[in-house]
Coordinates of C-alpha atoms and ligand atoms in Angstrom, one line a residue:
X16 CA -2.0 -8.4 90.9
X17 CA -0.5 -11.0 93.2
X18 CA 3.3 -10.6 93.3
X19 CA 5.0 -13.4 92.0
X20 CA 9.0 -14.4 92.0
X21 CA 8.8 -14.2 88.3
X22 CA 8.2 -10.4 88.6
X23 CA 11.4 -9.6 89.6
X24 CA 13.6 -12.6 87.7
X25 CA 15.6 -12.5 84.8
X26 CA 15.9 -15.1 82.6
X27 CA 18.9 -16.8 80.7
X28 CA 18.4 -19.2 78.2
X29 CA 20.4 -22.1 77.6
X30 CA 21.0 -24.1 74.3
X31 CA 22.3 -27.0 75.5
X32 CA 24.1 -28.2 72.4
X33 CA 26.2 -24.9 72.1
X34 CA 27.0 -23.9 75.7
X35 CA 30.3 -26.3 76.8
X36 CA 31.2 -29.5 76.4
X37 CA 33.2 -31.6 78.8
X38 CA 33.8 -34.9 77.6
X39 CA 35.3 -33.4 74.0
X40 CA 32.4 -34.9 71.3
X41 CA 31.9 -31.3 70.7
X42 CA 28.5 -31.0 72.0
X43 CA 27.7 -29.0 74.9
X44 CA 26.3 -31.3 77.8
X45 CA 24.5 -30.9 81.4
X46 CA 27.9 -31.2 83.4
X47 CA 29.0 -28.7 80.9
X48 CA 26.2 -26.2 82.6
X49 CA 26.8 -27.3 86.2
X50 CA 30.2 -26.1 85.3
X51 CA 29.6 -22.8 84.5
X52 CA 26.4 -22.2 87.4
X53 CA 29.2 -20.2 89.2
X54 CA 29.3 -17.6 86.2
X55 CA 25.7 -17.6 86.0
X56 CA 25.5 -16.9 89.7
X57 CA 27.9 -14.2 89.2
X58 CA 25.9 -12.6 86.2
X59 CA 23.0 -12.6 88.6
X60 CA 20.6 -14.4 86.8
X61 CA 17.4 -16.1 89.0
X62 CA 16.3 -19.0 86.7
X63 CA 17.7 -21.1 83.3
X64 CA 15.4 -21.6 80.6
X65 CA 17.1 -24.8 79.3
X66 CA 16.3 -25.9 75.4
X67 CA 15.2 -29.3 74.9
X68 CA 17.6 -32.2 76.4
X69 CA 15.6 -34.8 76.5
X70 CA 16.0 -37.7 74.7
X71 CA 15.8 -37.0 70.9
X72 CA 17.2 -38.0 67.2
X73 CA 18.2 -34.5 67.1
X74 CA 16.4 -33.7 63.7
X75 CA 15.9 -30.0 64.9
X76 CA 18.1 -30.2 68.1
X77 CA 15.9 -31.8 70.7
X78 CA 12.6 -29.8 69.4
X79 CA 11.6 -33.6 68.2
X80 CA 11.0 -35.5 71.3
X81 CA 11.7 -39.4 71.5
X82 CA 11.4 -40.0 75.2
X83 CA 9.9 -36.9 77.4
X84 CA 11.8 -38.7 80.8
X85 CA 14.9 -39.5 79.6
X86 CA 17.9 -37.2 79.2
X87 CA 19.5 -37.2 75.6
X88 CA 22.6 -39.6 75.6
X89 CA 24.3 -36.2 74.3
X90 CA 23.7 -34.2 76.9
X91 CA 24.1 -36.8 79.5
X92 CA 22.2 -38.9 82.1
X93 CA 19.3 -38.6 84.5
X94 CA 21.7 -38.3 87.3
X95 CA 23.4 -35.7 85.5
X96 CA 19.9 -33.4 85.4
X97 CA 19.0 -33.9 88.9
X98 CA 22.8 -32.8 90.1
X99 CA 22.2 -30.1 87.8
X100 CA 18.4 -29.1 89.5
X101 CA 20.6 -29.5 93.4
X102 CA 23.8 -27.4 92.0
X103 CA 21.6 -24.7 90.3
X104 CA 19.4 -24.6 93.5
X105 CA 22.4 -24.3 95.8
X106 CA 22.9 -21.2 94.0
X107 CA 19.9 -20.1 94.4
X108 CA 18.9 -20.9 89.9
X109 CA 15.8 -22.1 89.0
X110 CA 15.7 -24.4 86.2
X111 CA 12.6 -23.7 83.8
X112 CA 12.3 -26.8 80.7
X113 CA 11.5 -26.4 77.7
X114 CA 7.5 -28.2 77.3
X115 CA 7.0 -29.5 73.7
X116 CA 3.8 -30.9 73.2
X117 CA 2.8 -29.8 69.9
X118 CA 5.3 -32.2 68.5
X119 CA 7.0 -35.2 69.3
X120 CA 9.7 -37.1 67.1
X121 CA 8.9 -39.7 64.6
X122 CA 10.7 -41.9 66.7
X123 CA 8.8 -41.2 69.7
X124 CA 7.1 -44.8 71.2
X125 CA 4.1 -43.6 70.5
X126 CA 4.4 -43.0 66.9
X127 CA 6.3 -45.6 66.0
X128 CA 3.2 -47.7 67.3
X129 CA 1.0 -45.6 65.8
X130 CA 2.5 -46.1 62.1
X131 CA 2.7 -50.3 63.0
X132 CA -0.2 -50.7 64.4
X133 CA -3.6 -48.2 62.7
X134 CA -5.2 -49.8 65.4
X135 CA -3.5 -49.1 68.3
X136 CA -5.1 -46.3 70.7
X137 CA -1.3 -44.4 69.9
X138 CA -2.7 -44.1 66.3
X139 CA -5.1 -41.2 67.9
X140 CA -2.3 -39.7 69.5
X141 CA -1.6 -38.2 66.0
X142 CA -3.6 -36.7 62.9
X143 CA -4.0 -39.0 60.0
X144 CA -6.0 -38.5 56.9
X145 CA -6.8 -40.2 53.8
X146 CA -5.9 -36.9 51.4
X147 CA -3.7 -34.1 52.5
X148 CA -5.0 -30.3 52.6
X149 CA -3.3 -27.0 51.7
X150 CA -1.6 -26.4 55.3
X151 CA 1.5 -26.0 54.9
X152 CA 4.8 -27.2 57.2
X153 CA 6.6 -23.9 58.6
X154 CA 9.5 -25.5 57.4
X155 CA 8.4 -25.3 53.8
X156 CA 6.3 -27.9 51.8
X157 CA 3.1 -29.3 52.2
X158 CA 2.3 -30.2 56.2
X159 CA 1.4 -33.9 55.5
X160 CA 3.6 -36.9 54.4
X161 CA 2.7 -39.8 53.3
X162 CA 2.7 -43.3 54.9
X163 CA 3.0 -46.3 52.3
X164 CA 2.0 -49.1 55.3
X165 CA -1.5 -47.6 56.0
X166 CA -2.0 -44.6 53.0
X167 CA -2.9 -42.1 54.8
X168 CA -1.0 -38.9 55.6
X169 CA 0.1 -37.3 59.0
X170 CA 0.3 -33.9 59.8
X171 CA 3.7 -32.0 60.5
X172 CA 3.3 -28.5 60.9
X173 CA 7.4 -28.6 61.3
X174 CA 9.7 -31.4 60.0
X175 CA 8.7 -34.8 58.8
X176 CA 10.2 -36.4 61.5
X177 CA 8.1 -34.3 64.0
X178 CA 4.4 -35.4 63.6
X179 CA 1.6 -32.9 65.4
X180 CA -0.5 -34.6 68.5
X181 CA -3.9 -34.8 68.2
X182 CA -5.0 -32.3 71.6
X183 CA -8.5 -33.6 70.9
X184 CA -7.4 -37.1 72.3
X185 CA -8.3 -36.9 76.2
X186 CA -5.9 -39.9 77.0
X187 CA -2.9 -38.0 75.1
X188 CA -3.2 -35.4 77.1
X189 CA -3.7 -36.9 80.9
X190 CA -0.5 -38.5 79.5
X191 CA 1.1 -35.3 78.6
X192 CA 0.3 -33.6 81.9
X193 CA 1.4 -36.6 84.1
X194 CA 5.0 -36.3 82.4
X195 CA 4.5 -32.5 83.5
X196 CA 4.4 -33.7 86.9
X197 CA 6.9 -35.9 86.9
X198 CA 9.4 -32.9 86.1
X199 CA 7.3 -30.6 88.5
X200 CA 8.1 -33.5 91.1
X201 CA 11.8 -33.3 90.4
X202 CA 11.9 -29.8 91.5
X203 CA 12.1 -27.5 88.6
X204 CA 10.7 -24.4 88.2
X205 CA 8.3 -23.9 85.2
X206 CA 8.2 -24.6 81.8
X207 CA 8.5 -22.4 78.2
X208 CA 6.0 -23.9 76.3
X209 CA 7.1 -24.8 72.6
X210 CA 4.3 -22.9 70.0
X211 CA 1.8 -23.7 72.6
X212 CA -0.6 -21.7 70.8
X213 CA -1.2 -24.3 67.8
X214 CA -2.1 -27.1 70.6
X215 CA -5.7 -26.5 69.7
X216 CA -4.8 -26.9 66.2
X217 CA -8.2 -28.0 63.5
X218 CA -6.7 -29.4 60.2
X219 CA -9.8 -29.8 58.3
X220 CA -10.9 -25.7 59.2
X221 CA -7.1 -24.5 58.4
X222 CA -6.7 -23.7 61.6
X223 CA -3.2 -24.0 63.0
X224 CA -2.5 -21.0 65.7
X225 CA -5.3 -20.1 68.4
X226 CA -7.8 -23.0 67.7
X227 CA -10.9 -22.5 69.3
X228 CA -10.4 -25.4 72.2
X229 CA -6.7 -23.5 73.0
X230 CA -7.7 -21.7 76.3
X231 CA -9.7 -24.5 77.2
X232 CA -7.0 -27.2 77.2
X233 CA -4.6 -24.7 78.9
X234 CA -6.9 -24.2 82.1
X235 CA -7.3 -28.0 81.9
X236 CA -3.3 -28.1 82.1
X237 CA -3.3 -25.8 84.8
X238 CA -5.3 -27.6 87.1
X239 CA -3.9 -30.7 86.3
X240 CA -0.6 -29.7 86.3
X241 CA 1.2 -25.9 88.0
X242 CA -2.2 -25.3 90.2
X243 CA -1.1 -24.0 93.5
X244 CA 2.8 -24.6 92.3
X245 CA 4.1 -20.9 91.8
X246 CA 5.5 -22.4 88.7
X247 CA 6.8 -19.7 85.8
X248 CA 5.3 -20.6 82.9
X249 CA 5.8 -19.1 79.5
X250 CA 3.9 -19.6 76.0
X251 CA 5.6 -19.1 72.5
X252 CA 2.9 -17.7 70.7
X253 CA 3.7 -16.5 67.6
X254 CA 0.2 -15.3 66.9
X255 CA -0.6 -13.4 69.7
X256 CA -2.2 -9.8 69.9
X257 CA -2.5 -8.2 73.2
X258 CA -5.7 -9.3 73.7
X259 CA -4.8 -12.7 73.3
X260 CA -1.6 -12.1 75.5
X261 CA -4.2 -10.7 78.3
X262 CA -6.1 -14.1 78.1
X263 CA -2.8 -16.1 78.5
X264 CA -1.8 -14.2 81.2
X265 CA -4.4 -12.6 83.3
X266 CA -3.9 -14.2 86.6
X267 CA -7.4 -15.2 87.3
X268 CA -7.4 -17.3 83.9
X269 CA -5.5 -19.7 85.4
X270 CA -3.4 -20.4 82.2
X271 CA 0.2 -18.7 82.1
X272 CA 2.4 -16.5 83.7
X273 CA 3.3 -14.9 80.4
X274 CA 3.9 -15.1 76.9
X275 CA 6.9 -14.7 74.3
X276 CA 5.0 -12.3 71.7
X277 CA 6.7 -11.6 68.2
X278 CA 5.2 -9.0 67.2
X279 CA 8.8 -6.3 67.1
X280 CA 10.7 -9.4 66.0
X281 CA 8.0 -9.3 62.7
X282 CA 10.1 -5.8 61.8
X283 CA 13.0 -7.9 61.1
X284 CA 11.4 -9.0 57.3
X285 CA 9.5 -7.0 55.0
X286 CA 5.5 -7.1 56.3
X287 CA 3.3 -10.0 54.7
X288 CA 6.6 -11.7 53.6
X289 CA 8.6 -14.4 55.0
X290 CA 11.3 -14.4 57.3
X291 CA 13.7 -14.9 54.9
X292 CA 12.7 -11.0 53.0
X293 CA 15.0 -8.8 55.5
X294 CA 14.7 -5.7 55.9
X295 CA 16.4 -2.4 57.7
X296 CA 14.9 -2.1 61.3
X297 CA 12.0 1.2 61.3
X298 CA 12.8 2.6 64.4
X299 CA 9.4 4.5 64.5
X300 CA 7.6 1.1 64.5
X301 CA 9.7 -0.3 67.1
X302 CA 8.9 2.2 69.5
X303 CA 4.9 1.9 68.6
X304 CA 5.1 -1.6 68.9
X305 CA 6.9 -2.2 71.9
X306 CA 5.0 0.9 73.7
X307 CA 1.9 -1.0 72.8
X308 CA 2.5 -3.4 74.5
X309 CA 3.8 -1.9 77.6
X310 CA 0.7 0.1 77.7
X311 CA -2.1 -2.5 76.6
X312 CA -0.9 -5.6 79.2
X313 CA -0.9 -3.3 82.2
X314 CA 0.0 -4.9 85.3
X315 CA -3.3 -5.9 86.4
X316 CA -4.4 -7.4 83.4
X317 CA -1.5 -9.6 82.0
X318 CA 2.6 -9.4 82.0
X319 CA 5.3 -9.2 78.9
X320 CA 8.0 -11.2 78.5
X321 CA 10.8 -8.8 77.5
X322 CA 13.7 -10.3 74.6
X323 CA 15.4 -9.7 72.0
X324 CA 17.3 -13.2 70.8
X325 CA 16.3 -16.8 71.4
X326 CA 17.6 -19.8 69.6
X327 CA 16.0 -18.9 66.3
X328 CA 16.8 -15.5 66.0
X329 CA 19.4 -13.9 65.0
X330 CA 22.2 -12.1 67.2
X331 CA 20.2 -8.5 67.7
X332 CA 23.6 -6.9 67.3
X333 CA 24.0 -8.0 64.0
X334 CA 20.1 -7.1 63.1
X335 CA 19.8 -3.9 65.0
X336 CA 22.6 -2.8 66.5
X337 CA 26.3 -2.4 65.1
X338 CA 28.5 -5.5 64.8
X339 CA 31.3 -3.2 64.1
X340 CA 32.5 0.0 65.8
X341 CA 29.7 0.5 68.3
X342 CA 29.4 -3.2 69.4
X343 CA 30.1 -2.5 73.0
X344 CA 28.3 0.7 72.6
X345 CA 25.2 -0.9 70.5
X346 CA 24.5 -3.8 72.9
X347 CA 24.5 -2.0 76.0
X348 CA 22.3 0.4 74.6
X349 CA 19.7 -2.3 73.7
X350 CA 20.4 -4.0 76.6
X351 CA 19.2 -0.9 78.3
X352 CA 16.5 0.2 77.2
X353 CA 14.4 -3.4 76.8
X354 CA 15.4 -4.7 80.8
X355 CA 13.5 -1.0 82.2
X356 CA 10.8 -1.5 80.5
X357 CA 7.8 -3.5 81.9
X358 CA 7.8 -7.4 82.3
X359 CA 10.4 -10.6 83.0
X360 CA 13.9 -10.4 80.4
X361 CA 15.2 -12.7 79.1
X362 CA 18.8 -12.7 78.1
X363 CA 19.9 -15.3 75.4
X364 CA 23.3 -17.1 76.0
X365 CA 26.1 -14.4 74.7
X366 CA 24.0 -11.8 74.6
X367 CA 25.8 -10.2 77.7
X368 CA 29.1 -10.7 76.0
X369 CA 28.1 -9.2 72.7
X370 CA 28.2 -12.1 70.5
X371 CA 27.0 -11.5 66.9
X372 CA 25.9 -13.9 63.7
X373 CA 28.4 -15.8 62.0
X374 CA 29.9 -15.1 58.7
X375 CA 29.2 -17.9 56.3
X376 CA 30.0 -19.0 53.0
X377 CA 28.9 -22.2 52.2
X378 CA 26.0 -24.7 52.8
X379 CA 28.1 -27.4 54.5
X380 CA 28.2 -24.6 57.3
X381 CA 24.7 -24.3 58.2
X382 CA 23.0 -27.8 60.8
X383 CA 19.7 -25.3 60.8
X384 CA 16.9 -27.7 59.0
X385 CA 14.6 -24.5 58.4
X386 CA 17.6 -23.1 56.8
X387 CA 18.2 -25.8 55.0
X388 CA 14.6 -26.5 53.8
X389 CA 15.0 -22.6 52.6
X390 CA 18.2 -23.4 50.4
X391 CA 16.7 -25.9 48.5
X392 CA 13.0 -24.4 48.0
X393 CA 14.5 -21.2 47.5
X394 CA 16.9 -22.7 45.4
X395 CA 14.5 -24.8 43.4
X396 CA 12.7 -21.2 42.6
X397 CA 15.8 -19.8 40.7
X398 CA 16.8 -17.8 43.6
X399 CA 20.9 -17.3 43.2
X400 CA 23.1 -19.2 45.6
X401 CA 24.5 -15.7 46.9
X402 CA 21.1 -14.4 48.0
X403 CA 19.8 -17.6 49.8
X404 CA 23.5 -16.8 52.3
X405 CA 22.9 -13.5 52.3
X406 CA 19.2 -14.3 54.0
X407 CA 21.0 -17.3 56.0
X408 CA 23.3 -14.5 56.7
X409 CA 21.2 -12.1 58.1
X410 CA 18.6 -14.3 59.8
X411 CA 19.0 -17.6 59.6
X412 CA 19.0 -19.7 62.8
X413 CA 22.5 -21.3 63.0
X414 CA 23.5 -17.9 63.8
X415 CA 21.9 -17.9 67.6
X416 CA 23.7 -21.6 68.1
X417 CA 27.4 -21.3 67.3
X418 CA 29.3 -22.1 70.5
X419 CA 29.6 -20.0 73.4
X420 CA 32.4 -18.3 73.4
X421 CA 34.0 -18.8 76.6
X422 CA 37.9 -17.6 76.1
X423 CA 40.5 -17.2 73.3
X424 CA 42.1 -20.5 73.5
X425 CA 41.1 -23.1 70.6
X426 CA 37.7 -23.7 69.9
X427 CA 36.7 -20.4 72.4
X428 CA 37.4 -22.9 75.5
X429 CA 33.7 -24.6 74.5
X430 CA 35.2 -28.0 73.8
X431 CA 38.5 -29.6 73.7
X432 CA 37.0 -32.0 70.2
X433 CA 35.5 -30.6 67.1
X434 CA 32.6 -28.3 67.5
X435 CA 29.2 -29.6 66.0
X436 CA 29.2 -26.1 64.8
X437 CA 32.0 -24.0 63.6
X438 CA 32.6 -21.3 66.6
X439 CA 32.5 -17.7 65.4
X440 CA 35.7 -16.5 64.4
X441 CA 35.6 -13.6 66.6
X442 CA 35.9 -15.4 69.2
X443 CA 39.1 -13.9 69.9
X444 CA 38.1 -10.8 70.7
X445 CA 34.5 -11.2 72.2
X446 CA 34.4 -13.7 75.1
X447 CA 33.8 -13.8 78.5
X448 CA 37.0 -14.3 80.0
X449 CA 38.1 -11.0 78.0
X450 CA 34.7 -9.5 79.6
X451 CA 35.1 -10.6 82.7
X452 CA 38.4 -8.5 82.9
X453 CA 37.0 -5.4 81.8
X454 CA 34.6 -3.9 84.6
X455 CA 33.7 -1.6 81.4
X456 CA 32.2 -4.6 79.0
X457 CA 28.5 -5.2 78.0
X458 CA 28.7 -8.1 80.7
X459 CA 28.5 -5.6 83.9
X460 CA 25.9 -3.7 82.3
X461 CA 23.9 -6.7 82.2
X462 CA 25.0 -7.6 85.5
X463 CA 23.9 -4.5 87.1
X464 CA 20.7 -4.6 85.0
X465 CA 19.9 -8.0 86.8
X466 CA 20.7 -6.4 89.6
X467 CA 18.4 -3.2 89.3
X468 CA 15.4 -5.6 88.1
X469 CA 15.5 -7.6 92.0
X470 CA 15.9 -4.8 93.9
X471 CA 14.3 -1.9 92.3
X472 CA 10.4 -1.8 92.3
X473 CA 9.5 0.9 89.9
X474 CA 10.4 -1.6 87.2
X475 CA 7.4 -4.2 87.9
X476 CA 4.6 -1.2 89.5
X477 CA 5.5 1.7 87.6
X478 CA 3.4 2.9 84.2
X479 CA 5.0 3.4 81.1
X480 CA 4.9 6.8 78.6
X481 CA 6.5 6.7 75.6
X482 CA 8.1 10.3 75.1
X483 CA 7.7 12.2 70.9
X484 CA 11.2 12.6 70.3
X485 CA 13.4 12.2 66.7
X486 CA 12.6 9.2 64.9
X487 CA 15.5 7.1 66.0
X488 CA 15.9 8.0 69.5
X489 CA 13.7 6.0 71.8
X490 CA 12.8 7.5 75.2
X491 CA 10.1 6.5 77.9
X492 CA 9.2 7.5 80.9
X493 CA 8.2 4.9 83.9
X494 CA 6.1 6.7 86.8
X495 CA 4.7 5.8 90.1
X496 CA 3.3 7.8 92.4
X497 CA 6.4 8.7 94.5
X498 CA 9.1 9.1 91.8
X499 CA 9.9 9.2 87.5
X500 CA 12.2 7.8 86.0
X501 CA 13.5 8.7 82.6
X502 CA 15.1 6.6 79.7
X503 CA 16.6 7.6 76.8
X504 CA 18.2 5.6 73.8
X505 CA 20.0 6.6 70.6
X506 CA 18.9 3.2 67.9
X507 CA 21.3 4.6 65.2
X508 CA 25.1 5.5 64.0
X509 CA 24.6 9.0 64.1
X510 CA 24.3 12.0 66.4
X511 CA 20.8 12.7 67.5
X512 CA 19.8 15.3 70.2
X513 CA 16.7 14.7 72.8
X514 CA 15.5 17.4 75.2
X515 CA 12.9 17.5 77.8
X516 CA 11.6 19.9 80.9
X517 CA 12.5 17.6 83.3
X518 CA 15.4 17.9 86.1
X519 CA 18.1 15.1 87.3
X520 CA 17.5 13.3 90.5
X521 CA 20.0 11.0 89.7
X522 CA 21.7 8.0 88.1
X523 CA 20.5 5.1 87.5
X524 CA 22.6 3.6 84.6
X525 CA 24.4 4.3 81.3
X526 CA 26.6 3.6 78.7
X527 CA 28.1 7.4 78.3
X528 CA 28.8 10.1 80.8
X529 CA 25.4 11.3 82.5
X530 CA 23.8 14.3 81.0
X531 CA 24.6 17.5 83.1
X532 CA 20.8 18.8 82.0
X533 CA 18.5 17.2 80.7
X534 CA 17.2 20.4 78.8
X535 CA 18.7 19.4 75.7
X536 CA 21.6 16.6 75.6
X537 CA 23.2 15.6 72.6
X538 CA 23.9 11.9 72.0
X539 CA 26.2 10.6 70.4
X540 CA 25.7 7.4 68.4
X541 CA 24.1 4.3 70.8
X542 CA 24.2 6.7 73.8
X543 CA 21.9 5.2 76.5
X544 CA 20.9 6.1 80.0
X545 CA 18.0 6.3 82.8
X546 CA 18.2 8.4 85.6
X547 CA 15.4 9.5 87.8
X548 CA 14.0 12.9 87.1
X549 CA 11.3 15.7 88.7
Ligands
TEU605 O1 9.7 -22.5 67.1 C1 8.5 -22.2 66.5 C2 8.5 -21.6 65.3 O2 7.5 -21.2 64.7 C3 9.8 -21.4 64.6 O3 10.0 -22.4 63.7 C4 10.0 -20.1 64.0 O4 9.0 -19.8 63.1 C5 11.3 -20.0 63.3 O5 12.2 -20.8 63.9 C6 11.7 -18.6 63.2 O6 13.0 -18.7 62.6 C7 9.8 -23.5 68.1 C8 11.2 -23.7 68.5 O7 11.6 -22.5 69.2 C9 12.1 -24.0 67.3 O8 13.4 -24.1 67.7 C10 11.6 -25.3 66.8 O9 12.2 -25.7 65.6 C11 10.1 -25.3 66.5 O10 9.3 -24.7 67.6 C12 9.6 -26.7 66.4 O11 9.6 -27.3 67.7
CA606 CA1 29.8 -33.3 75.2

């Protein structure tokens, strides 16, 4: 494997609309970042993975594309982005953009040529048919809508207003790469690619995830595109199996860097269900999945991308850990024991502050149009008001956006206007200024577990053994050839006890005091640590 910069990174995501706002609409904007690079820098972090801001109707936030080279009026201006790129690199932060070509918005140039004109080369751009097919939109309802001026139907696999490209068209795609280059050209650092894996999409077979053209058009991007760049890339690919992860990811395929898999996040609903069916995390399965894939990517032959929130989830406190008495507790032991395992984290913005989801009550609370879409289907189906915001509750997407919660004065210091999403009402007690202060808060354990990720090696070379221990204690093992190191996690409220034949070299980090043996320690609930043993 050829060591890359990505090997040793974390990565932070950013969701633009939610992270602070400095001209008071309420909506978080680029100056907003550039004004918080300093706390970044101080956190650790080596690159931004910034969510959409390019210019959009903001349907779903910026996932629906109207102009890939313009900067959303929102968010601010072109000059805005590039002093963000020369203040982030000052600081030594890469800035990785969001990619989504899957999609664009309705009100893209393209399509709204392609619906005027059935003519027009644009019209190819996009997938039209003269009756629709069972494929379904993941937002709910059938995938195609109807347009009166031609009758035929275009595909959506998300919202209406985000019609799917049609990959097959060679001209689309030179076009798609070229805008990759212009952003390459402006200096940032690699790309998250948006459900890259339904690019190779074939309507009339069904087929929406890992078409049989996928890995072909993503070599074809690579050499027309990040070839020779040392660009980070990263795929969100729902579907993908370890197999399919190695093929993504294997550096002599030329295709990506690495991949977001879902696979542990699946645990969050009942299996063959919906999102919306949640269910109690099975620690067992946890452990088999993620130890899967620690063991089955290897270093040679691929690389894991290592999270537990993004803008869709929800806050893995709330999920998995404790939202109430063990928050602190809870989140650092998560935090723990994902950053020493195998592959490049990713930390979602107030995850190292502990934020959790927000408690709502009504509809008018939730902006989320795959929430939404749920309400009224769900809704439609005799389901009780009560239970669709219990699920909205528990998973739905708003959750992840609220406003970052920056310090206890109005609004949690994110704008000096009214929030385009109420801010949690916590906000009081969990926020950074408050975790700033405390050289005890979740915030320096992530900060030292940036920290440990750049300078220790062990955590990219060394293999990984899952340890048999009680169902809801999770402990590995990473080895290399000179030393062992050992972690060991409590997932639940109670008191569990772990013991092993190994002997303390010494501390690495932990939430609790250190074990004096390791013989037999008894943890108490979300105690965490890694230490090196013999
Ligand atoms: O998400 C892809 C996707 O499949 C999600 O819709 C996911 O199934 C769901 O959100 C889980 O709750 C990406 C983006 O991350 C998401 O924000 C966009 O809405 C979507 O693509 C369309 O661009
Ligand atoms: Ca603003």
């Amino acid at each position: 494997m050829q060591k890359k910069w990505w090997h040793q990174a974390v990565i932070y995501q950013i969701y633009p609309k939610s992270f602070r706002d400095t001209n008071g609409d309420g909506i978080g904007d680029l100056q907003g970042i550039i004004s918080k690079l300093d706390y970044l820098d101080y956190l650790g972090i080596t690159a931004i993975w910034l969510s959409p801001v390019y210019q959009s109707p903001m349907d779903d936030n910026g996932y629906d594309i109207s102009d890939y080279e313009a900067i959303a009026h929102e968010f601010g201006s072109m000059a805005d982005m590039e002093m963000l790129l020369t203040e982030a690199r000052r600081r030594g932060i890469r800035i990785i953009m969001d990619l989504v070509v899957n999609h664009t918005s309705d009100e893209h140039a393209w399509f709204i040529e392609a619906k005027a004109n059935p003519s027009s080369p644009e019209r190819e751009y996009y997938i039209w048919r003269d009756e629709p097919n069972a494929l379904d939109s993941i937002f709910g309802g059938s995938a195609w809508e109807y347009d009166d001026a031609s009758g035929q139907y275009y595909l959506h696999f998300f919202g209406k207003k985000q019609p799917d490209l049609n990959w097959e068209n060679p001209v689309l795609r030179q076009k798609i790469y070229d805008m990759m280059n212009f952003w390459i050209d402006k200096g940032i650092a690699g790309f998250r690619m948006d459900v890259i894996d339904m690019i190779g999409k074939i309507p009339d077979r069904l087929i929406a995830n890992n078409g049989p053209k996928l890995h072909d058009y993503l070599k074809e991007m690579h050499s027309q595109t990040l070839c020779g760049k040392d660009l980070l890339t990263v795929g969100e690919t729902w579907g993908a199996t370890p197999d399919i992860a190695k093929q993504y990811s294997r550096q002599e395929n030329h295709e990506l860097s690495m991949v977001f898999q879902f696979e542990h996040i699946g645990l969050q609903h009942e299996e063959g269900k919906d999102k919306w069916s949640y269910t109690d995390l099975d620690v067992p399965r946890l452990k088999s999945i993620l130890s899967k894939w620690q063991t089955d990517l290897g270093v040679t032959e691929g690389w894991n991308s290592l999270f537990w929130n993004n803008h869709d989830l929800p806050r893995v406190l709330s999920i998995w850990g404790n939202s109430g008495v063990y928050r602190e507790k809870s989140a650092k032991a998560l935090a723990i024991l994902l950053h020493l395992m195998r592959g490049t984290p990713y930390i979602y913005q107030g995850e190292e502050i502990g934020m959790t989801n927000y408690p709502f009550e009504n509809l008018d609370q939730i902006n989320d149009l795959e929430s939404l879409h749920f309400a009224k289907e769900a809704s439609t189906k005799g389901v009780s008001q009560e239970a669709i915001l219990d699920a909205i509750r528990v998973v739905g997407r708003d959750n992840a956006r609220t406003p970052m919660q920056w310090d206890n004065t109005e609004n949690a210091g994110f704008s000096n206007g009214k929030p385009w999403l109420a801010v949690n009402p916590n906000y009081k007690t969990i926020n950074v200024a408050k975790a700033l202060a405390d050289k005890s808060s979740i915030f320096y354990t992530y900060k030292a577990l940036v920290n440990l990720r750049k300078t220790q090696d062990w955590l990219v070379e060394a293999d990984y053994e899952i340890l048999t221990t009680a169902d809801k204690v999770f402990a590995y093992l990473r080895k290399n050839e000179e030393k062992t190191y050992l972690v060991v996690v409590n997932l639940s409220d109670e008191s569990q006890s772990f013991s092993s034949r190994y002997d303390m070299v010494s501390e690495v980090i932990a939430n609790r005091p250190y074990p004096k043996t390791l013989k037999k320690v008894d943890l108490e609930p979300w105690g965490a640590f890694c230490v090196e043993v013999e």
